[in-house]
């Protein structure tokens, strides 16, 4: 299966990100769970995704939405059981959908038994050596050991009863592991194998630019959060670790389902060149590129973002993303549904792989007016409310136009479900799949049609010849994005204020907004914030069922 090795399934996969607590609740307790997810698999299959990435579902006190892991090898009882997880793997396999899980190696939960043991042990003990405990500075050691800030606000250190401090780059409930300790490495190798042995197709590596800290833990010149390399991000030591993880991934048979195993690093970088070392041969198979999240809605910025990424890697190794559970939803961030629809067509037309965060396909906006009393994000608390935090993109999904929690929670015997763990705004049901399905112009139908076309059109995904992963920018006004992919595909988006005549084409395959008439554009024009997929001369031979690419494994 040479082809599967050269172009493994993940190189052009559409991965759907599931935030389990907000996806679907199968037992009526107001918290999404594996049972709810299993029940909705036909929805995901019909939408046309290749894989799902589950954000943490492990036992957790939820100091940071589950990114504070108390047990890396189990399922939180509120979300399900290990048996249900195995059932999920079995059923997804039957639907030819792969499962990627979230690995959280930078830190665990303060209630992890090893951290509890470290707290109970003495300074200098082996137990404390798994974490980063230090004495403080100043008289009585009552100042933190250095000036590092927590990513959620406030200092990155918390003092314990005997006067020592421990490092947590995030919440105080998330102590950092000491990755220079070989025991930490061995423990994570076991964790990785535990899940790969069960049949997961890959890992999303949380804070993949973190983990190693500069020896001596020096002060930062400017003690601010940043995506630039510094004393605790993008340390060069990380790449040797990733080579060992890659060897583990590659030790699994690529010819048996789920195919070659992948790992995709969450690497927030100040610029694409900072990503480069992560893409060296033998490292992680993939790292996210967040360029479409950080770019503004300007043709020049997006073009530069796409070019910079493609110059480094292409979307197979650096998948495209418009949103996730950490950032404002695209409808709100980009400035309205028309732009988010155009951005979706851009995302799915770019070469390689892309991730879609649950609810993006429904056009969910960010919920901005969540009452403070309902908020859960530690960023809100640690900044004393200055940062609203990320709860607004994590509101439980609506599945029905009306009814309790808009169909998010299902109960047996018609009992009333508990309220959803984050309140849904009034009218949320208008975004439900059930409400959107009959409307041909809905977000849902745009995504569904785009995903179907993407799978059948030879220019999309990897494109032809397989794996070239290129886009050809075509002549266009400065506020337009127009590129070709081979064979016979043109993408056009209008980011300007006036209608954009469609570039030469044979057929409009899909448009994010209705075309408008415009002087000198007999075939119609794209309105501002509209995008279209076009078949260009020579028209591609429409694929027959037999020619359609299958989800090879
Ligand atoms: C990643 C996660 C985010 C979490 C943080 C700490 O950035 O995506 O949700 O808060 O890591 O684990």
XYZ file of C-alpha atoms and ligand atoms in Angstrom:
565
model
C 0.000 0.000 0.000
C 2.650 2.449 -1.120
C 0.039 5.068 -1.776
C -1.384 4.974 1.729
C 2.139 5.425 3.043
C 2.949 8.383 0.817
C -0.465 9.962 1.147
C -1.905 8.620 4.370
C -5.558 9.225 5.161
C -4.723 12.233 7.290
C -3.042 14.120 4.481
C -6.389 15.274 3.099
C -8.767 14.492 5.930
C -11.546 16.718 7.158
C -11.436 16.363 10.913
C -14.429 17.450 12.967
C -13.571 18.713 16.431
C -15.923 17.484 19.119
C -15.987 19.256 22.466
C -17.647 16.341 24.223
C -19.353 18.198 27.052
C -21.101 20.470 24.526
C -21.824 18.151 21.609
C -24.755 15.948 22.617
C -26.012 14.682 25.958
C -27.299 11.125 25.862
C -28.419 10.799 29.513
C -30.175 14.060 30.306
C -27.745 15.390 32.926
C -27.019 18.545 30.914
C -23.449 17.430 30.091
C -22.516 16.062 26.690
C -21.207 12.511 26.706
C -19.992 9.583 24.630
C -23.471 8.126 24.413
C -24.705 11.385 22.880
C -21.793 11.380 20.448
C -22.450 7.782 19.414
C -26.095 8.635 18.735
C -25.053 11.512 16.491
C -22.525 9.584 14.395
C -24.979 9.257 11.492
C -25.109 13.072 11.460
C -21.318 13.267 11.167
C -21.216 10.613 8.520
C -23.889 12.378 6.510
C -22.054 15.685 6.895
C -19.081 13.956 5.329
C -16.216 14.118 7.806
C -13.288 11.703 7.795
C -12.338 11.819 11.453
C -13.285 13.331 14.781
C -10.935 14.895 17.291
C -12.233 14.641 20.847
C -11.028 17.283 23.282
C -10.274 15.824 26.737
C -12.835 13.401 28.139
C -10.623 12.169 31.001
C -11.509 12.318 34.692
C -10.963 15.921 35.682
C -12.005 18.465 38.296
C -12.615 20.807 35.316
C -10.349 23.640 36.406
C -9.823 24.149 32.652
C -12.598 22.335 30.832
C -10.865 18.954 31.160
C -7.358 20.125 30.155
C -6.576 19.399 33.793
C -6.304 15.628 33.583
C -6.553 13.580 36.763
C -6.229 10.197 35.023
C -4.840 9.896 31.497
C -6.155 6.381 30.951
C -9.837 6.615 31.778
C -13.054 8.430 30.898
C -14.708 10.951 33.191
C -17.827 9.255 34.598
C -19.884 12.309 33.584
C -18.832 11.666 29.978
C -18.955 7.889 29.907
C -16.851 4.806 30.466
C -13.876 3.163 28.833
C -16.270 0.515 27.483
C -18.286 3.254 25.803
C -15.083 4.684 24.381
C -14.258 1.287 22.866
C -17.796 1.093 21.556
C -17.317 4.515 19.984
C -14.154 3.284 18.264
C -15.969 0.236 16.971
C -18.945 2.177 15.643
C -16.860 4.950 14.106
C -14.842 2.260 12.349
C -18.058 0.902 10.868
C -18.793 4.404 9.599
C -15.208 4.713 8.307
C -14.616 7.629 10.651
C -11.380 7.810 12.604
C -10.929 9.086 16.138
C -8.174 11.434 17.279
C -7.804 12.100 20.987
C -6.278 14.985 22.881
C -3.013 14.293 24.673
C -2.209 16.830 27.394
C 1.486 16.404 28.190
C 2.523 19.841 29.464
C 0.567 19.583 32.703
C -1.914 17.451 34.592
C -4.558 18.226 37.182
C -3.624 19.255 40.711
C -5.746 16.300 41.771
C -3.651 13.808 39.734
C -2.415 11.214 42.275
C 1.224 11.938 41.379
C 0.807 15.626 42.102
C -1.016 14.841 45.323
C 1.920 12.594 46.264
C 4.328 15.415 45.381
C 2.446 17.791 47.649
C 2.619 15.281 50.486
C 6.346 14.672 49.926
C 9.270 16.817 50.984
C 11.131 19.429 48.948
C 13.816 17.682 46.905
C 11.967 14.334 46.907
C 11.566 12.103 43.867
C 7.824 12.805 43.987
C 8.401 16.546 43.622
C 10.944 15.839 40.889
C 8.149 14.912 38.470
C 6.977 18.512 38.605
C 8.696 21.885 38.772
C 8.932 22.839 42.432
C 11.334 25.620 43.467
C 12.049 27.810 46.444
C 10.815 31.365 46.157
C 12.819 34.567 45.932
C 13.043 37.474 48.348
C 12.891 37.491 52.134
C 11.307 34.265 53.355
C 11.069 33.040 49.767
C 7.683 34.663 49.489
C 8.167 35.875 45.916
C 7.705 33.498 42.942
C 10.923 31.881 41.655
C 10.773 33.906 38.419
C 8.594 36.387 36.568
C 6.799 34.008 34.211
C 3.124 34.825 33.700
C 0.401 32.199 33.526
C -1.266 32.038 30.111
C -4.540 32.635 31.913
C -3.355 35.721 33.824
C -1.481 36.210 37.099
C 1.804 34.512 37.967
C 2.716 31.026 36.728
C 3.596 29.924 40.278
C 1.594 28.886 43.321
C 3.006 28.459 46.809
C 2.399 25.304 48.817
C 2.218 24.786 52.590
C 5.945 24.184 53.174
C 6.882 27.382 51.327
C 7.959 25.951 47.958
C 6.325 27.046 44.726
C 5.190 24.940 41.764
C 5.052 26.015 38.145
C 1.824 26.069 36.163
C 1.859 27.802 32.811
C -1.944 27.709 32.893
C -4.263 27.500 35.899
C -2.995 26.714 39.390
C -5.019 23.514 39.004
C -2.672 22.469 36.152
C 0.855 21.786 37.489
C 3.515 21.436 34.770
C 5.369 18.140 34.454
C 9.151 18.270 34.426
C 9.967 16.921 30.978
C 13.654 16.626 31.849
C 12.704 13.788 34.190
C 12.908 10.461 32.267
C 10.038 9.037 34.320
C 7.678 11.593 32.800
C 8.764 10.543 29.339
C 8.254 6.846 30.108
C 4.850 7.480 31.622
C 3.672 9.344 28.515
C 4.975 6.666 26.195
C 2.749 4.226 28.052
C -0.206 6.594 27.839
C 0.309 7.053 24.103
C 0.463 3.303 23.531
C -2.571 2.748 25.777
C -4.737 4.771 23.381
C -3.064 3.741 20.118
C -3.464 0.087 21.124
C -7.186 0.698 21.588
C -7.350 1.910 17.992
C -7.263 5.675 18.042
C -6.034 7.122 14.771
C -4.012 9.903 16.248
C -3.259 12.436 18.923
C -3.803 16.138 19.069
C -0.903 17.309 21.202
C -1.930 20.070 23.585
C 0.499 22.973 24.020
C 2.934 21.173 21.737
C 5.288 24.161 21.803
C 5.554 23.924 25.588
C 6.815 21.160 27.889
C 10.577 21.883 27.973
C 11.711 24.844 30.020
C 15.103 26.518 29.780
C 17.405 25.154 32.493
C 17.675 27.615 35.359
C 14.196 28.967 34.554
C 15.486 32.485 33.787
C 13.282 35.557 34.024
C 11.686 36.748 30.802
C 12.966 40.106 29.528
C 9.335 41.101 28.996
C 7.051 39.069 31.263
C 4.157 38.773 28.826
C 2.353 35.949 27.082
C 3.734 35.507 23.622
C 3.952 33.026 20.776
C 7.590 33.893 20.192
C 10.266 31.429 21.248
C 11.183 32.121 24.868
C 12.330 30.315 28.014
C 9.274 28.043 28.028
C 8.002 27.864 24.465
C 9.466 26.442 21.263
C 12.475 25.019 23.100
C 14.709 23.026 20.726
C 14.752 19.984 23.069
C 11.154 19.232 22.131
C 12.053 17.931 18.686
C 14.045 14.994 19.956
C 11.042 13.995 22.081
C 8.746 14.204 19.047
C 11.066 11.954 17.073
C 10.564 9.283 19.726
C 6.798 9.747 19.562
C 6.913 9.538 15.787
C 8.699 6.213 16.051
C 5.884 4.960 18.288
C 3.229 6.158 15.842
C 5.056 4.577 12.933
C 5.366 1.265 14.747
C 1.637 0.651 14.134
C 0.596 -1.108 10.941
C -0.424 1.564 8.400
C -2.311 -0.966 6.319
C -4.828 -1.894 8.994
C -7.640 0.440 10.042
C -7.284 3.225 11.162
C -4.230 3.504 8.879
C -1.051 5.433 9.573
C -1.318 7.034 12.989
C -0.919 10.767 13.180
C -0.192 13.387 15.792
C -1.053 17.014 15.238
C 0.658 19.537 17.447
C -1.097 22.572 18.827
C 1.683 25.020 18.088
C 0.842 28.689 18.391
C 3.636 30.475 16.576
C 4.343 34.166 16.055
C 5.060 33.484 12.376
C 5.243 30.492 10.024
C 9.071 30.199 10.276
C 8.688 29.430 14.002
C 6.716 26.359 12.884
C 9.525 25.156 10.660
C 11.499 23.016 13.124
C 8.330 21.114 14.000
C 8.029 20.086 10.367
C 11.498 18.605 10.041
C 11.459 15.000 8.815
C 10.900 12.446 11.544
C 9.034 14.806 13.868
C 5.308 15.029 14.482
C 3.392 14.130 11.340
C 1.403 17.385 11.546
C 1.142 20.739 13.298
C -1.828 23.052 13.058
C -1.365 26.248 11.177
C -3.512 28.922 12.748
C -2.860 31.458 9.998
C -6.523 31.653 8.972
C -7.430 32.382 12.587
C -4.854 35.096 13.102
C -5.236 36.735 9.696
C -7.674 39.623 9.278
C -10.366 39.696 6.616
C -8.210 41.263 3.918
C -7.273 39.592 0.676
C -3.600 40.562 1.020
C -3.356 39.181 4.574
C -5.044 35.900 3.701
C -2.980 35.471 0.565
C 0.202 36.097 2.557
C -0.945 33.604 5.221
C -1.660 30.922 2.626
C 1.626 31.527 0.794
C 3.669 31.501 3.981
C 2.148 28.195 5.046
C 2.455 26.547 1.663
C 6.071 27.645 1.439
C 6.727 25.709 4.636
C 4.658 22.626 4.419
C 1.308 22.571 2.709
C -1.941 21.798 4.386
C -1.288 18.091 4.738
C 1.341 18.537 7.377
C -0.026 21.860 8.599
C -3.833 21.533 8.479
C -6.030 24.578 8.013
C -8.314 25.782 10.783
C -10.905 28.554 11.065
C -11.869 28.068 14.672
C -11.668 25.886 17.736
C -12.712 25.841 21.382
C -10.162 28.544 22.274
C -11.023 31.351 19.860
C -14.021 33.471 18.872
C -16.324 31.674 16.493
C -15.675 32.691 12.854
C -19.145 34.244 12.331
C -18.369 36.732 15.100
C -14.632 37.081 14.602
C -14.791 37.698 10.874
C -17.770 40.043 11.063
C -20.886 38.161 10.047
C -22.279 35.000 8.519
C -21.508 35.944 4.895
C -17.807 36.137 5.660
C -17.834 32.928 7.655
C -19.516 31.148 4.730
C -16.923 32.493 2.302
C -14.161 31.515 4.721
C -15.581 27.982 4.895
C -15.322 27.641 1.118
C -11.754 28.942 1.310
C -10.870 26.498 4.105
C -12.200 23.525 2.172
C -10.605 24.558 -1.124
C -7.058 24.799 0.233
C -4.717 21.868 -0.310
C -4.361 19.168 2.314
C -6.330 18.648 5.484
C -8.663 20.921 7.456
C -10.332 20.911 10.854
C -13.913 22.026 11.476
C -14.984 22.863 15.024
C -18.433 21.608 16.040
C -21.107 24.178 15.254
C -19.078 25.904 12.539
C -21.146 23.922 10.057
C -24.266 25.436 11.628
C -22.943 29.006 11.564
C -23.095 29.345 15.343
C -22.033 32.791 16.508
C -19.996 33.408 19.641
C -22.288 33.912 22.627
C -21.060 37.236 23.949
C -23.594 37.961 26.660
C -23.161 34.914 28.837
C -23.935 35.918 32.447
C -20.769 36.106 34.540
C -22.270 33.694 37.039
C -22.383 31.033 34.321
C -18.794 31.437 33.179
C -16.349 28.595 33.738
C -13.173 29.550 31.887
C -10.201 30.044 34.245
C -9.040 32.878 31.988
C -12.115 34.871 33.075
C -11.340 34.302 36.762
C -7.571 34.739 36.618
C -7.903 38.055 34.771
C -10.619 39.133 37.237
C -13.094 39.365 34.390
C -10.894 41.509 32.121
C -10.809 38.697 29.564
C -14.263 37.284 28.914
C -12.747 33.906 28.231
C -13.706 31.100 25.907
C -17.061 29.913 27.200
C -18.919 31.722 24.406
C -17.660 29.267 21.778
C -18.400 26.231 23.949
C -22.167 26.604 24.376
C -23.957 23.238 24.048
C -25.094 22.615 20.491
C -28.726 22.981 19.486
C -30.099 19.918 17.717
C -33.798 20.900 17.472
C -35.568 24.181 16.792
C -37.399 24.109 20.119
C -37.851 22.127 23.298
C -35.699 21.786 26.415
C -32.048 22.662 25.685
C -32.967 22.685 21.982
C -32.515 18.951 21.770
C -29.015 18.977 23.299
C -30.036 16.575 26.047
C -31.946 13.402 25.387
C -33.792 11.638 28.155
C -35.470 8.284 28.268
C -39.217 8.234 29.031
C -39.704 11.898 28.144
C -38.303 13.073 31.517
C -37.107 16.681 31.667
C -33.373 16.993 31.233
C -31.159 19.007 33.563
C -30.287 22.450 32.187
C -27.212 22.433 29.936
C -23.936 23.072 31.757
C -23.584 26.423 29.991
C -26.823 28.269 29.246
C -27.927 28.470 25.620
C -29.192 31.839 24.378
C -32.772 32.361 23.328
C -33.391 31.411 19.726
C -30.413 28.993 19.672
C -32.686 26.406 18.056
C -32.720 28.370 14.791
C -29.140 27.121 14.295
C -30.000 23.498 14.884
C -29.302 20.917 12.227
C -32.992 20.072 12.238
C -33.925 23.681 11.474
C -31.196 24.130 8.878
C -31.544 20.868 7.005
C -34.649 21.798 4.962
C -33.210 25.184 3.976
C -31.024 24.816 0.864
C -29.282 28.093 1.688
C -28.365 27.173 5.244
C -24.840 26.966 6.606
C -25.339 23.262 7.166
C -26.186 22.635 3.514
C -23.250 24.758 2.359
C -20.825 22.672 4.435
C -22.467 19.420 3.452
C -22.370 20.271 -0.250
C -18.783 21.511 -0.003
C -17.645 18.374 1.790
C -19.283 16.173 -0.840
C -17.756 18.108 -3.702
C -14.394 18.147 -1.999
C -14.429 14.401 -1.792
C -15.352 13.862 -5.428
C -13.481 16.678 -7.176
C -10.011 15.642 -8.318
C -8.532 19.114 -7.755
C -9.553 19.287 -4.095
C -7.984 17.741 -1.029
C -4.560 16.704 -2.221
C -5.396 17.606 -5.819
C -3.726 16.220 -8.905
C -1.090 15.127 -9.415
C -1.626 13.672 -5.962
C 0.042 15.607 -3.254
C 1.333 18.627 -5.149
C -0.674 20.755 -2.777
C -0.306 23.940 -4.751
C -2.584 26.843 -5.483
C -2.110 29.026 -8.567
C -2.984 32.625 -7.812
C -4.811 34.146 -10.773
C -4.998 37.768 -11.813
C -7.582 39.530 -9.686
C -8.321 42.926 -8.138
C -6.408 43.587 -4.889
C -9.407 42.886 -2.676
C -10.180 39.532 -4.281
C -8.757 36.079 -3.675
C -8.733 34.010 -6.838
C -6.737 30.847 -7.275
C -6.786 27.775 -9.458
C -6.193 24.164 -8.536
C -5.720 21.372 -10.990
C -7.479 19.964 -12.780
C -10.122 22.500 -13.657
C -10.970 24.221 -10.395
C -11.054 27.913 -9.512
C -11.766 29.503 -6.151
C -12.887 33.125 -6.033
C -13.721 35.291 -3.025
C -14.703 38.927 -2.933
C -13.331 40.727 0.116
C -14.015 44.158 -1.353
C -17.022 46.482 -1.313
C -18.135 46.126 -4.940
C -19.397 43.126 -6.871
C -16.605 40.981 -8.312
C -17.236 39.631 -11.824
C -16.683 35.884 -11.812
C -13.404 34.789 -13.363
C -13.661 32.698 -16.568
C -15.358 29.401 -15.798
C -17.533 26.665 -17.191
C -19.857 26.199 -14.283
C -20.533 27.488 -10.788
C -20.149 24.459 -8.535
C -21.038 26.162 -5.279
C -21.459 29.712 -4.027
C -21.532 31.011 -0.472
C -23.979 33.833 -1.360
C -26.385 34.289 -4.265
C -24.636 35.774 -7.299
C -25.604 39.306 -8.306
C -25.840 40.950 -11.689
C -23.228 43.502 -12.482
C -22.256 45.618 -15.502
C -19.839 43.765 -17.691
C -20.344 40.443 -15.899
C -22.732 38.446 -18.074
C -22.253 35.325 -15.944
C -22.974 37.131 -12.716
C -20.767 38.545 -9.989
C -19.873 37.720 -6.436
C -21.355 40.133 -3.919
C -19.056 41.555 -1.234
C -18.067 38.768 1.218
C -19.128 36.086 -1.248
C -17.052 33.161 -2.495
C -17.545 30.531 -5.160
C -16.133 27.254 -6.356
C -15.952 27.158 -10.127
C -15.312 24.480 -12.694
C -12.851 25.979 -15.121
C -11.973 25.019 -18.679
C -11.017 22.373 -19.413
C -13.918 21.153 -17.364
C -13.024 18.230 -15.157
C -14.536 14.954 -16.203
C -17.324 14.471 -13.679
C -16.252 11.613 -11.482
C -18.264 8.479 -11.690
C -19.059 6.520 -8.603
C -16.162 4.185 -9.346
C -13.702 7.036 -9.814
C -14.695 8.747 -6.618
C -11.915 8.714 -4.135
C -12.668 6.486 -1.250
C -11.490 7.164 2.257
C -8.501 4.951 1.812
C -6.913 3.514 4.880
C -4.645 24.370 24.868
C -6.126 24.038 24.844
C -6.824 24.978 25.771
C -6.274 24.771 27.171
C -4.767 24.919 27.203
C -4.182 24.372 28.459
O -4.383 25.619 24.373
O -6.602 24.098 23.541
O -8.213 24.820 25.758
O -6.847 25.713 28.039
O -4.158 24.216 26.155
O -4.265 22.971 28.456
